[in-house]
Coordinates of C-alpha atoms in Angstrom, one line a residue:
X1318 CA -29.3 183.3 178.6
X1319 CA -29.3 180.4 180.9
X1320 CA -32.0 179.9 183.6
X1321 CA -29.4 180.6 186.3
X1322 CA -28.0 184.0 184.1
X1323 CA -31.6 185.1 183.5
X1324 CA -32.6 185.1 187.1
X1325 CA -29.5 187.1 188.1
X1326 CA -30.4 189.9 185.4
X1327 CA -33.8 189.7 187.1
X1328 CA -32.8 190.1 190.5
X1329 CA -30.5 193.2 189.4
X1330 CA -33.5 194.4 187.5
X1331 CA -35.9 194.2 190.8
X1332 CA -33.2 195.4 193.2
X1333 CA -32.5 199.0 191.0
X1334 CA -36.2 199.0 191.0
X1335 CA -36.8 199.2 194.4
X1336 CA -33.8 201.3 195.3
X1337 CA -34.6 204.0 192.7
X1338 CA -38.1 204.1 194.5
X1339 CA -37.4 204.6 197.7
X1340 CA -34.4 207.0 197.1
X1341 CA -36.6 209.1 195.1
X1342 CA -39.0 209.0 197.4
X1343 CA -37.0 209.9 200.4
X1344 CA -35.9 212.9 198.4
X1345 CA -39.5 214.0 197.8
X1346 CA -38.9 213.9 194.0
X1347 CA -41.5 213.7 191.2
X1348 CA -40.4 211.3 188.3
X1349 CA -39.9 214.9 186.2
X1350 CA -37.6 216.2 189.2
X1351 CA -35.4 212.9 188.7
X1352 CA -35.3 213.0 185.0
X1353 CA -34.1 216.7 184.9
X1354 CA -31.2 215.9 187.6
X1355 CA -30.4 212.7 185.5
X1356 CA -31.0 213.1 181.9
X1357 CA -32.9 210.4 182.1
X1358 CA -36.6 210.3 180.7
X1359 CA -39.6 210.0 182.8
X1360 CA -40.7 207.1 180.5
X1361 CA -37.7 205.2 181.3
X1362 CA -37.5 206.0 185.0
X1363 CA -41.1 204.5 185.2
X1364 CA -40.1 201.6 183.4
X1365 CA -37.1 201.5 185.7
X1366 CA -39.3 201.6 189.1
X1367 CA -41.8 199.2 187.3
X1368 CA -39.1 196.7 186.8
X1369 CA -39.8 196.4 183.4
X1370 CA -36.4 197.1 181.9
X1371 CA -32.9 196.1 182.5
X1372 CA -31.1 199.5 182.3
X1373 CA -27.9 200.1 180.7
X1374 CA -24.7 201.0 182.7
X1375 CA -24.8 204.9 181.1
X1376 CA -28.4 204.8 182.5
X1377 CA -27.6 203.5 185.7
X1378 CA -24.7 205.9 186.0
X1379 CA -26.9 209.1 185.7
X1380 CA -29.3 207.6 188.1
X1381 CA -26.7 207.1 190.5
X1382 CA -24.9 210.2 190.1
X1383 CA -28.3 212.4 190.6
X1384 CA -28.7 210.6 194.0
X1385 CA -25.3 211.0 195.0
X1386 CA -24.9 207.4 195.3
X1387 CA -22.8 204.7 193.5
X1388 CA -24.2 202.1 191.2
X1389 CA -23.6 199.6 193.9
X1390 CA -25.9 201.0 196.0
X1391 CA -28.7 200.7 193.3
X1392 CA -28.1 197.0 193.1
X1393 CA -28.3 196.1 196.9
X1394 CA -29.6 197.6 200.0
X1395 CA -26.8 199.3 202.0
X1396 CA -25.7 196.8 204.8
X1397 CA -23.3 197.8 207.7
X1398 CA -20.7 195.0 207.5
X1399 CA -17.3 195.2 208.9
X1400 CA -15.6 192.6 206.2
X1401 CA -17.3 191.5 202.9
X1402 CA -15.9 189.1 200.8
X1403 CA -17.7 188.4 197.3
X1404 CA -16.6 185.8 194.7
X1405 CA -16.5 187.3 190.7
X1406 CA -19.1 185.1 189.7
X1407 CA -21.5 187.1 192.2
X1408 CA -20.4 190.4 190.6
X1409 CA -23.4 191.7 188.4
X1410 CA -22.9 191.9 184.6
X1411 CA -23.9 195.7 183.6
X1412 CA -22.7 195.6 180.3
X1413 CA -22.5 193.0 177.3
X1414 CA -20.4 193.8 174.0
X1415 CA -21.9 192.6 170.8
X1416 CA -19.0 189.8 170.6
X1417 CA -19.4 188.4 174.3
X1418 CA -17.4 191.1 176.3
X1419 CA -18.6 192.2 179.7
X1420 CA -18.2 194.5 182.6
X1421 CA -18.8 193.5 186.2
X1422 CA -19.4 195.8 189.1
X1423 CA -17.0 193.9 191.7
X1424 CA -17.7 196.2 194.4
X1425 CA -18.6 199.9 195.5
X1426 CA -17.6 202.0 198.5
X1427 CA -20.3 204.9 199.4
X1428 CA -18.1 207.3 201.6
X1429 CA -16.5 209.7 201.9
X1430 CA -16.4 209.4 198.1
X1431 CA -18.0 207.1 195.7
X1432 CA -15.3 204.6 194.8
X1433 CA -16.5 201.9 192.1
X1434 CA -14.5 198.5 191.2
X1435 CA -14.8 197.1 187.6
X1436 CA -13.8 194.1 185.9
X1437 CA -14.0 194.9 181.9
X1438 CA -13.3 192.5 179.2
X1439 CA -13.4 194.1 175.8
X1440 CA -13.4 191.0 172.8
X1441 CA -11.8 192.6 169.5
X1442 CA -13.8 195.0 167.8
X1443 CA -15.6 195.9 170.8
X1444 CA -15.9 199.6 172.3
X1445 CA -18.2 201.5 175.0
X1446 CA -18.6 205.3 174.7
X1447 CA -19.1 206.9 178.2
X1448 CA -20.9 210.0 179.0
X1449 CA -19.3 212.7 181.1
X1450 CA -19.6 212.2 184.8
X1451 CA -19.8 214.4 187.7
X1452 CA -17.2 217.3 187.9
X1453 CA -14.1 216.0 189.6
X1454 CA -14.5 212.2 188.7
X1455 CA -11.0 210.2 187.9
X1456 CA -10.7 207.0 186.6
X1457 CA -7.8 204.8 186.7
X1458 CA -7.4 201.7 184.3
X1459 CA -4.8 198.6 184.7
X1460 CA -4.9 196.8 181.3
X1461 CA -4.2 192.8 182.2
X1462 CA -4.3 191.7 178.5
X1463 CA -4.6 192.9 175.3
X1464 CA -4.3 196.9 174.4
X1465 CA -7.2 199.2 175.1
X1466 CA -7.5 202.7 173.1
X1467 CA -8.8 205.2 176.1
X1468 CA -10.4 207.9 174.3
X1469 CA -10.4 211.2 176.6
X1470 CA -11.5 214.5 175.1
X1471 CA -11.4 213.1 171.7
X1472 CA -7.8 211.9 171.7
X1473 CA -7.1 208.2 171.7
X1474 CA -4.2 206.8 174.2
X1475 CA -3.2 203.2 173.6
X1476 CA -2.8 201.0 177.0
X1477 CA -1.0 198.0 176.6
X1478 CA -0.9 195.0 179.3
X1479 CA 0.8 196.1 182.4
X1480 CA 0.4 199.5 181.6
X1481 CA -2.0 201.8 183.8
X1482 CA -4.0 205.0 182.6
X1483 CA -5.2 207.4 184.9
X1484 CA -7.5 210.7 183.5
X1485 CA -10.1 212.8 184.6
X1486 CA -13.4 211.7 183.5
X1487 CA -15.7 214.4 184.2
X1488 CA -15.5 214.6 180.3
X1489 CA -16.4 212.5 177.2
X1490 CA -14.5 209.4 177.2
X1491 CA -14.7 205.6 176.2
X1492 CA -12.7 202.6 175.4
X1493 CA -12.3 200.2 172.7
X1494 CA -10.2 196.9 171.6
X1495 CA -8.9 197.5 167.7
X1496 CA -7.1 194.5 168.3
X1497 CA -7.4 190.9 166.9
X1498 CA -7.4 189.6 170.9
X1499 CA -9.7 189.9 173.9
X1500 CA -8.4 192.6 176.4
X1501 CA -9.1 192.4 180.0
X1502 CA -8.5 195.6 182.4
X1503 CA -9.5 196.5 186.0
X1504 CA -11.0 199.8 186.4
X1505 CA -11.6 202.3 189.3
X1506 CA -13.9 205.1 189.3
X1507 CA -13.7 207.7 192.3
X1508 CA -16.5 210.2 192.2
X1509 CA -16.7 213.1 195.0
X1510 CA -20.0 212.3 197.0
X1511 CA -22.8 214.6 196.5
X1512 CA -26.4 214.8 194.5
X1513 CA -25.5 215.9 191.0
X1514 CA -27.7 218.1 188.9
X1515 CA -27.2 217.8 184.8
X1516 CA -29.4 220.6 184.4
X1517 CA -27.1 223.3 186.5
X1518 CA -23.8 221.1 186.3
X1519 CA -23.8 221.4 190.1
X1520 CA -23.5 219.1 193.2
X1521 CA -24.9 219.5 196.7
X1522 CA -24.7 217.2 199.7
X1523 CA -26.6 214.0 199.3
X1524 CA -29.5 213.0 201.7
X1525 CA -29.1 209.7 203.9

C-alpha cells in the first residue's frame, strides 16, 4: 500500500472511531448495548473506538444501522452544506476484493431516508456476500461493464452491462463476477431512517 493509501485508510479508521464513540456516548449506550443492537462483538467495537482496526463494510453497515445513520455519517462529521462536490478519488474504499476489486462509497444522504451511492468493481472470480439490511431497505444496481450475478434469497439473477436490477435488500443477498472480465456497477441503497435493533428486528426513531 502506498503512503497516500495508508494515510487514507488511517483517516477513515480515525473518523469511524470518533463517530462511533460520539454516537454511542450521545445515546448513553454501553458497549454491550451497542453489541446487542448491531450484532457486532463487544471486542470488535472496542477495537473500532480505539482506532485499532479497519472494519469491514459489513461491520460498518451493522453499526450504522444500529445508530440509524448511513455509513457516510461514520466516515466524516455531518456538515451543513448547500452544495458539495467531491472527486471519486476522494471517496473512501471500504471493500477490497482478493483480485483487486473495490467498493467506493461516493456519497450518502441522511434525511429523510438513508441513501448511499456506491461504485463497485468486481474482478473476475470475486464475490461479496451481504447480510440482510434493516426491514424496508432496497437496492438498485446498474451494471456498466461485464456481467454481475446478483443473488437474492438464494436465487441468482444475471445482470449484464446496460441492465438495472432493483430488489428488497432486507434479506440475504450478494454479488459476484463469474466471468473472465472485470465488472463495474453503480449501486444505490435506500434504508428507512431509524435505529435498528437486531435483537428484536425492530426500528425506532433515531436520536439526533
